[in-house]
PDB file of C-alpha atoms in Angstrom:
ATOM      1  CA  MET G 160       0.000   0.000   0.000  1.00 64.00           C
ATOM      2  CA  CYS G 161       2.992   2.257   0.002  1.00 87.00           C
ATOM      3  CA  THR G 162       4.893   1.688  -3.252  1.00 94.00           C
ATOM      4  CA  VAL G 163       2.906   0.989  -6.424  1.00 97.00           C
ATOM      5  CA  THR G 164       3.995   0.650 -10.051  1.00 98.00           C
ATOM      6  CA  PHE G 165       2.053   0.300 -13.275  1.00 98.00           C
ATOM      7  CA  VAL G 166       3.826  -1.045 -16.351  1.00 98.00           C
ATOM      8  CA  PRO G 167       2.212  -1.650 -19.760  1.00 97.00           C
ATOM      9  CA  THR G 168       3.436  -4.679 -21.697  1.00 95.00           C
ATOM     10  CA  LYS G 169       2.897  -5.965 -25.233  1.00 92.00           C
ATOM     11  CA  LYS G 170       0.113  -8.242 -23.987  1.00 92.00           C
ATOM     12  CA  GLY G 171      -1.372  -6.262 -21.106  1.00 96.00           C
ATOM     13  CA  TYR G 172      -0.312  -4.613 -17.859  1.00 97.00           C
ATOM     14  CA  ILE G 173       1.596  -5.293 -14.642  1.00 98.00           C
ATOM     15  CA  LEU G 174       0.469  -3.697 -11.372  1.00 98.00           C
ATOM     16  CA  THR G 175       2.670  -4.273  -8.330  1.00 98.00           C
ATOM     17  CA  SER G 176       2.320  -3.085  -4.731  1.00 97.00           C
ATOM     18  CA  ASN G 177       4.649  -3.122  -1.719  1.00 96.00           C
ATOM     19  CA  ARG G 178       2.822  -3.019   1.573  1.00 94.00           C
ATOM     20  CA  ASP G 179       4.871  -1.020   4.097  1.00 90.00           C
ATOM     21  CA  GLU G 180       3.167  -1.450   7.442  1.00 87.00           C
ATOM     22  CA  THR G 181       3.744  -2.017  11.127  1.00 86.00           C
ATOM     23  CA  THR G 182       4.046  -5.694  11.980  1.00 90.00           C
ATOM     24  CA  LEU G 183       1.865  -5.000  15.030  1.00 87.00           C
ATOM     25  CA  ARG G 184      -1.155  -5.301  12.698  1.00 87.00           C
ATOM     26  CA  GLY G 185      -0.339  -8.991  12.310  1.00 89.00           C
ATOM     27  CA  ARG G 186       0.296 -11.109   9.228  1.00 94.00           C
ATOM     28  CA  ALA G 187      -2.236 -10.568   6.424  1.00 94.00           C
ATOM     29  CA  LEU G 188      -4.265 -13.468   5.067  1.00 96.00           C
ATOM     30  CA  GLN G 189      -3.031 -14.473   1.617  1.00 95.00           C
ATOM     31  CA  PRO G 190      -5.170 -13.589  -1.425  1.00 97.00           C
ATOM     32  CA  LYS G 191      -8.298 -15.673  -1.913  1.00 97.00           C
ATOM     33  CA  GLU G 192     -11.728 -15.260  -3.463  1.00 97.00           C
ATOM     34  CA  TYR G 193     -14.498 -13.596  -1.481  1.00 97.00           C
ATOM     35  CA  ILE G 194     -18.107 -13.116  -2.464  1.00 96.00           C
ATOM     36  CA  GLY G 195     -18.881  -9.403  -2.311  1.00 94.00           C
ATOM     37  CA  LYS G 196     -22.234  -7.665  -2.481  1.00 92.00           C
ATOM     38  CA  HIS G 197     -22.048  -7.262  -6.261  1.00 94.00           C
ATOM     39  CA  LYS G 198     -19.303  -9.601  -7.546  1.00 96.00           C
ATOM     40  CA  LYS G 199     -16.517 -12.024  -6.741  1.00 97.00           C
ATOM     41  CA  LEU G 200     -13.376 -10.357  -5.397  1.00 98.00           C
ATOM     42  CA  VAL G 201      -9.822 -11.608  -4.891  1.00 98.00           C
ATOM     43  CA  TYR G 202      -7.635  -9.922  -2.285  1.00 98.00           C
ATOM     44  CA  PRO G 203      -5.324 -10.387   0.713  1.00 97.00           C
ATOM     45  CA  LYS G 204      -7.080  -9.449   3.944  1.00 96.00           C
ATOM     46  CA  ASP G 205      -5.780  -7.236   6.741  1.00 91.00           C
ATOM     47  CA  PRO G 206      -6.320  -9.147  10.000  1.00 85.00           C
ATOM     48  CA  LYS G 207      -6.920  -6.055  12.119  1.00 84.00           C
ATOM     49  CA  ALA G 208      -9.669  -4.245  10.191  1.00 85.00           C
ATOM     50  CA  ASN G 209     -10.723  -6.986   7.725  1.00 92.00           C
ATOM     51  CA  GLY G 210     -10.093  -4.610   4.827  1.00 94.00           C
ATOM     52  CA  THR G 211      -7.476  -4.760   2.096  1.00 96.00           C
ATOM     53  CA  TRP G 212      -5.092  -2.646   0.048  1.00 96.00           C
ATOM     54  CA  ILE G 213      -5.286  -4.428  -3.330  1.00 97.00           C
ATOM     55  CA  ILE G 214      -8.189  -6.177  -5.114  1.00 98.00           C
ATOM     56  CA  HIS G 215      -9.182  -7.613  -8.455  1.00 98.00           C
ATOM     57  CA  ASP G 216     -12.499  -8.908  -9.767  1.00 97.00           C
ATOM     58  CA  TYR G 217     -10.980 -11.010 -12.588  1.00 95.00           C
ATOM     59  CA  ASN G 218     -11.337  -8.077 -15.014  1.00 94.00           C
ATOM     60  CA  ASN G 219     -10.429  -4.876 -13.171  1.00 96.00           C
ATOM     61  CA  CYS G 220      -8.222  -4.048 -10.197  1.00 97.00           C
ATOM     62  CA  VAL G 221      -7.424  -1.321  -7.685  1.00 98.00           C
ATOM     63  CA  ILE G 222      -4.604  -0.539  -5.238  1.00 97.00           C
ATOM     64  CA  LEU G 223      -4.658   1.695  -2.156  1.00 96.00           C
ATOM     65  CA  LEU G 224      -1.881   3.999  -0.937  1.00 95.00           C
ATOM     66  CA  ASN G 225      -2.028   5.850   2.360  1.00 91.00           C
ATOM     67  CA  GLY G 226      -2.091   9.638   2.019  1.00 85.00           C
ATOM     68  CA  ALA G 227      -2.831  12.057  -0.802  1.00 80.00           C
ATOM     69  CA  GLU G 228      -0.476  14.688  -2.296  1.00 79.00           C
ATOM     70  CA  GLU G 229       1.487  15.440   0.870  1.00 70.00           C
ATOM     71  CA  LYS G 230       1.793  14.107   4.401  1.00 68.00           C
ATOM     72  CA  HIS G 231      -1.201  14.934   6.581  1.00 67.00           C
ATOM     73  CA  HIS G 232      -1.754  15.228  10.323  1.00 65.00           C
ATOM     74  CA  HIS G 233      -3.087  11.945  11.691  1.00 69.00           C
ATOM     75  CA  THR G 234      -5.920  12.493  14.183  1.00 72.00           C
ATOM     76  CA  GLY G 235      -6.709   8.871  15.021  1.00 70.00           C
ATOM     77  CA  ASN G 236     -10.455   9.525  15.178  1.00 81.00           C
ATOM     78  CA  TYR G 237     -11.548   8.310  11.740  1.00 85.00           C
ATOM     79  CA  ARG G 238     -14.889   6.600  11.358  1.00 87.00           C
ATOM     80  CA  LYS G 239     -13.804   3.773   9.040  1.00 92.00           C
ATOM     81  CA  SER G 240     -10.656   2.022   7.819  1.00 92.00           C
ATOM     82  CA  ARG G 241      -9.410   3.015   4.367  1.00 93.00           C
ATOM     83  CA  GLY G 242      -9.128  -0.686   3.573  1.00 93.00           C
ATOM     84  CA  LEU G 243     -12.874  -1.061   4.114  1.00 95.00           C
ATOM     85  CA  ILE G 244     -13.601   2.099   2.124  1.00 96.00           C
ATOM     86  CA  LEU G 245     -11.631   0.530  -0.733  1.00 97.00           C
ATOM     87  CA  LEU G 246     -13.959  -2.470  -0.658  1.00 97.00           C
ATOM     88  CA  ASP G 247     -17.005  -0.179  -0.561  1.00 96.00           C
ATOM     89  CA  ILE G 248     -15.836   1.647  -3.681  1.00 97.00           C
ATOM     90  CA  PHE G 249     -14.662  -1.328  -5.735  1.00 98.00           C
ATOM     91  CA  ASP G 250     -17.429  -3.793  -4.876  1.00 96.00           C
ATOM     92  CA  SER G 251     -19.855  -2.171  -7.312  1.00 94.00           C
ATOM     93  CA  GLU G 252     -20.830  -2.314 -10.968  1.00 91.00           C
ATOM     94  CA  ASN G 253     -18.986   0.935 -11.660  1.00 96.00           C
ATOM     95  CA  PRO G 254     -16.284   2.063  -9.174  1.00 97.00           C
ATOM     96  CA  LEU G 255     -15.973   5.450 -10.903  1.00 97.00           C
ATOM     97  CA  GLU G 256     -19.625   6.251 -10.320  1.00 96.00           C
ATOM     98  CA  ASN G 257     -19.365   4.911  -6.790  1.00 96.00           C
ATOM     99  CA  TRP G 258     -16.364   7.192  -6.191  1.00 97.00           C
ATOM    100  CA  LYS G 259     -18.474  10.229  -7.073  1.00 95.00           C
ATOM    101  CA  LYS G 260     -21.233   9.215  -4.664  1.00 95.00           C
ATOM    102  CA  ILE G 261     -19.414   7.826  -1.632  1.00 96.00           C
ATOM    103  CA  ASP G 262     -19.261   9.916   1.542  1.00 95.00           C
ATOM    104  CA  LEU G 263     -15.634  10.286   2.693  1.00 96.00           C
ATOM    105  CA  ASN G 264     -16.268  12.651   5.570  1.00 94.00           C
ATOM    106  CA  ASN G 265     -13.948  11.799   8.484  1.00 93.00           C
ATOM    107  CA  ILE G 266     -11.948   9.297   6.410  1.00 94.00           C
ATOM    108  CA  GLU G 267      -8.148   9.522   6.463  1.00 93.00           C
ATOM    109  CA  PRO G 268      -6.522  10.712   3.171  1.00 94.00           C
ATOM    110  CA  PHE G 269      -5.687   8.095   0.566  1.00 95.00           C
ATOM    111  CA  THR G 270      -4.872   7.495  -3.095  1.00 96.00           C
ATOM    112  CA  LEU G 271      -6.323   4.770  -5.326  1.00 97.00           C
ATOM    113  CA  VAL G 272      -4.776   3.447  -8.521  1.00 98.00           C
ATOM    114  CA  LEU G 273      -7.675   1.980 -10.503  1.00 98.00           C
ATOM    115  CA  LEU G 274      -7.506  -0.081 -13.695  1.00 98.00           C
ATOM    116  CA  PHE G 275     -11.098  -0.199 -14.957  1.00 97.00           C
ATOM    117  CA  GLU G 276     -12.266  -1.278 -18.402  1.00 95.00           C
ATOM    118  CA  ASN G 277      -8.718  -0.908 -19.797  1.00 94.00           C
ATOM    119  CA  ASN G 278      -8.381   2.652 -18.557  1.00 97.00           C
ATOM    120  CA  LEU G 279      -6.096   3.839 -15.747  1.00 98.00           C
ATOM    121  CA  TYR G 280      -7.199   6.323 -13.082  1.00 98.00           C
ATOM    122  CA  GLN G 281      -5.796   8.004  -9.984  1.00 98.00           C
ATOM    123  CA  LEU G 282      -8.430   8.760  -7.338  1.00 98.00           C
ATOM    124  CA  ARG G 283      -7.487  10.931  -4.386  1.00 96.00           C
ATOM    125  CA  TRP G 284      -9.092  12.094  -1.150  1.00 96.00           C
ATOM    126  CA  ASN G 285      -7.219  14.750   0.869  1.00 93.00           C
ATOM    127  CA  GLU G 286      -9.784  15.246   3.684  1.00 91.00           C
ATOM    128  CA  THR G 287     -11.480  18.148   1.896  1.00 91.00           C
ATOM    129  CA  GLU G 288     -12.005  17.104  -1.731  1.00 95.00           C
ATOM    130  CA  LYS G 289     -11.962  14.168  -4.127  1.00 96.00           C
ATOM    131  CA  THR G 290     -10.047  14.247  -7.394  1.00 97.00           C
ATOM    132  CA  LEU G 291     -10.193  11.869 -10.351  1.00 97.00           C
ATOM    133  CA  THR G 292      -7.401  11.893 -12.934  1.00 98.00           C
ATOM    134  CA  GLN G 293      -7.213   9.651 -15.982  1.00 98.00           C
ATOM    135  CA  LEU G 294      -3.641   8.571 -16.732  1.00 98.00           C
ATOM    136  CA  SER G 295      -1.965   7.278 -19.859  1.00 98.00           C
ATOM    137  CA  ILE G 296      -2.439   3.531 -20.172  1.00 97.00           C
ATOM    138  CA  SER G 297       0.544   3.301 -22.524  1.00 97.00           C
ATOM    139  CA  GLU G 298       3.071   4.767 -20.065  1.00 98.00           C
ATOM    140  CA  SER G 299       4.653   3.421 -16.874  1.00 98.00           C
ATOM    141  CA  HIS G 300       3.872   5.080 -13.526  1.00 98.00           C
ATOM    142  CA  ILE G 301       5.089   4.900  -9.931  1.00 97.00           C
ATOM    143  CA  TRP G 302       3.537   6.081  -6.658  1.00 96.00           C
ATOM    144  CA  SER G 303       5.072   6.194  -3.173  1.00 94.00           C
ATOM    145  CA  SER G 304       2.996   6.985  -0.120  1.00 91.00           C
ATOM    146  CA  SER G 305       3.265  10.584   1.059  1.00 88.00           C
ATOM    147  CA  THR G 306       2.858   9.413   4.661  1.00 84.00           C
ATOM    148  CA  LEU G 307       6.207   7.582   4.584  1.00 86.00           C
ATOM    149  CA  TYR G 308       8.237   9.313   1.892  1.00 87.00           C
ATOM    150  CA  SER G 309       9.124  12.975   1.433  1.00 88.00           C
ATOM    151  CA  LYS G 310       8.734  14.663  -1.945  1.00 90.00           C
ATOM    152  CA  GLU G 311      12.489  14.364  -2.522  1.00 90.00           C
ATOM    153  CA  VAL G 312      12.530  10.637  -1.727  1.00 89.00           C
ATOM    154  CA  ARG G 313       9.492  10.034  -3.945  1.00 91.00           C
ATOM    155  CA  GLN G 314      11.252  11.764  -6.826  1.00 93.00           C
ATOM    156  CA  ASN G 315      14.397   9.726  -6.196  1.00 91.00           C
ATOM    157  CA  ARG G 316      12.409   6.482  -6.267  1.00 92.00           C
ATOM    158  CA  LYS G 317      10.840   7.583  -9.542  1.00 94.00           C
ATOM    159  CA  THR G 318      14.307   8.075 -11.025  1.00 94.00           C
ATOM    160  CA  ILE G 319      15.448   4.639  -9.799  1.00 93.00           C
ATOM    161  CA  PHE G 320      12.316   3.035 -11.234  1.00 95.00           C
ATOM    162  CA  PHE G 321      12.664   4.506 -14.705  1.00 96.00           C
ATOM    163  CA  ASN G 322      16.391   3.716 -14.767  1.00 95.00           C
ATOM    164  CA  HIS G 323      15.471   0.128 -13.917  1.00 94.00           C
ATOM    165  CA  LEU G 324      12.987   0.013 -16.809  1.00 96.00           C
ATOM    166  CA  LYS G 325      15.715   1.057 -19.251  1.00 95.00           C
ATOM    167  CA  GLU G 326      17.444  -2.259 -18.548  1.00 91.00           C
ATOM    168  CA  SER G 327      14.224  -4.265 -18.419  1.00 91.00           C
ATOM    169  CA  ASN G 328      12.192  -6.318 -20.867  1.00 92.00           C
ATOM    170  CA  TYR G 329       9.089  -5.442 -18.845  1.00 94.00           C
ATOM    171  CA  THR G 330       8.575  -8.956 -17.505  1.00 95.00           C
ATOM    172  CA  PRO G 331       6.772  -9.597 -14.204  1.00 96.00           C
ATOM    173  CA  LYS G 332       9.990 -10.955 -12.677  1.00 96.00           C
ATOM    174  CA  GLU G 333      11.973  -7.860 -13.622  1.00 96.00           C
ATOM    175  CA  ILE G 334       9.319  -5.608 -12.098  1.00 97.00           C
ATOM    176  CA  LEU G 335       9.389  -7.743  -8.953  1.00 96.00           C
ATOM    177  CA  ASP G 336      13.175  -7.331  -8.880  1.00 95.00           C
ATOM    178  CA  PHE G 337      12.651  -3.576  -8.539  1.00 95.00           C
ATOM    179  CA  HIS G 338      10.047  -4.021  -5.797  1.00 96.00           C
ATOM    180  CA  GLN G 339      12.387  -6.353  -3.883  1.00 94.00           C
ATOM    181  CA  PHE G 340      15.395  -4.019  -4.059  1.00 88.00           C
ATOM    182  CA  LYS G 341      17.130  -3.497  -0.707  1.00 82.00           C
ATOM    183  CA  ASP G 342      19.779  -0.958   0.219  1.00 76.00           C
ATOM    184  CA  ASP G 343      20.345  -1.121   3.960  1.00 70.00           C
ATOM    185  CA  LYS G 344      22.925   1.680   3.787  1.00 73.00           C
ATOM    186  CA  ASN G 345      20.732   4.246   1.993  1.00 73.00           C
ATOM    187  CA  GLU G 346      17.171   4.698   3.198  1.00 71.00           C
ATOM    188  CA  ASN G 347      16.405   7.028   0.265  1.00 66.00           C
ATOM    189  CA  ASP G 348      17.199   4.385  -2.347  1.00 71.00           C
ATOM    190  CA  THR G 349      15.820   1.191  -0.854  1.00 88.00           C
ATOM    191  CA  ILE G 350      12.411  -0.073  -1.986  1.00 93.00           C
ATOM    192  CA  VAL G 351      11.984  -2.802   0.619  1.00 92.00           C
ATOM    193  CA  ILE G 352      12.143  -0.860   3.877  1.00 87.00           C
ATOM    194  CA  ARG G 353      12.977  -1.665   7.485  1.00 85.00           C
ATOM    195  CA  ARG G 354      12.612   1.591   9.402  1.00 82.00           C
ATOM    196  CA  ASN G 355      12.598   0.140  12.919  1.00 76.00           C
ATOM    197  CA  GLU G 356      11.642  -3.000  14.795  1.00 73.00           C
ATOM    198  CA  HIS G 357       8.075  -2.929  13.468  1.00 82.00           C
ATOM    199  CA  LEU G 358       7.768  -0.674  10.370  1.00 85.00           C
ATOM    200  CA  LYS G 359       8.739  -2.827   7.399  1.00 91.00           C
ATOM    201  CA  THR G 360       7.770  -3.951   3.923  1.00 92.00           C
ATOM    202  CA  VAL G 361       5.585  -6.890   4.931  1.00 94.00           C
ATOM    203  CA  SER G 362       4.425  -8.141   1.513  1.00 96.00           C
ATOM    204  CA  ILE G 363       4.562  -7.609  -2.239  1.00 97.00           C
ATOM    205  CA  THR G 364       1.541  -8.287  -4.458  1.00 98.00           C
ATOM    206  CA  GLN G 365       1.627  -8.329  -8.234  1.00 98.00           C
ATOM    207  CA  PHE G 366      -1.227  -8.517 -10.744  1.00 98.00           C
ATOM    208  CA  GLU G 367      -0.294  -9.593 -14.265  1.00 97.00           C
ATOM    209  CA  ILE G 368      -3.167  -8.689 -16.590  1.00 96.00           C
ATOM    210  CA  GLU G 369      -3.272 -10.409 -19.988  1.00 93.00           C
ATOM    211  CA  ASN G 370      -6.152 -11.367 -22.299  1.00 87.00           C
ATOM    212  CA  ASN G 371      -8.814 -10.380 -19.748  1.00 82.00           C
ATOM    213  CA  THR G 372      -7.296 -12.588 -17.053  1.00 91.00           C
ATOM    214  CA  ILE G 373      -5.410 -11.577 -13.900  1.00 96.00           C
ATOM    215  CA  ASN G 374      -2.652 -13.723 -12.414  1.00 96.00           C
ATOM    216  CA  THR G 375      -1.647 -12.936  -8.839  1.00 97.00           C
ATOM    217  CA  THR G 376       1.783 -13.270  -7.231  1.00 98.00           C
ATOM    218  CA  TYR G 377       1.961 -12.717  -3.477  1.00 98.00           C
ATOM    219  CA  ILE G 378       5.260 -12.574  -1.587  1.00 97.00           C
ATOM    220  CA  ASP G 379       4.921 -12.625   2.204  1.00 96.00           C
ATOM    221  CA  LEU G 380       7.834 -10.793   3.886  1.00 94.00           C
ATOM    222  CA  TYR G 381       6.271 -10.683   7.358  1.00 88.00           C
ATOM    223  CA  GLU G 382       8.736 -11.545  10.122  1.00 78.00           C
TER     224      GLU G 382
END
């Protein structure tokens, strides 16, 4: 939920997410199918709030990042988990229409990366307003959570990512190599983080979308 990349390929797309989280939340349940209110959903489940940070419905998918444009002040008095809000938005016939309607009052800021009907969108809530931006489906993109990474670090990660793509054939494994990169000596460069005893990259999830099918790779890094 804290580092996300989107990469178009000759046959489809690759969406990959690193979940940087405190281990005090417990180990997430590995991805499986759940029956939602409107459709079947596949996602890993957070054991604390029963929400998630990444979902697909066999055709479309969405990923959650904590925070919006910049780091916000955490009040701790929010009415609902962002992982449950993600389910509320995506478990519908049209997540874009649901985004316009949903009440986000007293919900902590977040960013969604949504692949819906072969179009790519960035949805953001910053505590005062929603924004919806359509992005190029033919270009690669990277997001890093504003709650964990400064603007300078986010820009540095973007540079590392695009340098990595220059040497890549855009395969799922090569994208995973980027998401598994560790540099214990330079906190600004490393992608897999270990900030302290508890704040770590606890999992990596990748969706490979080809020919209207989605293959999931889930790497559990919880210690």
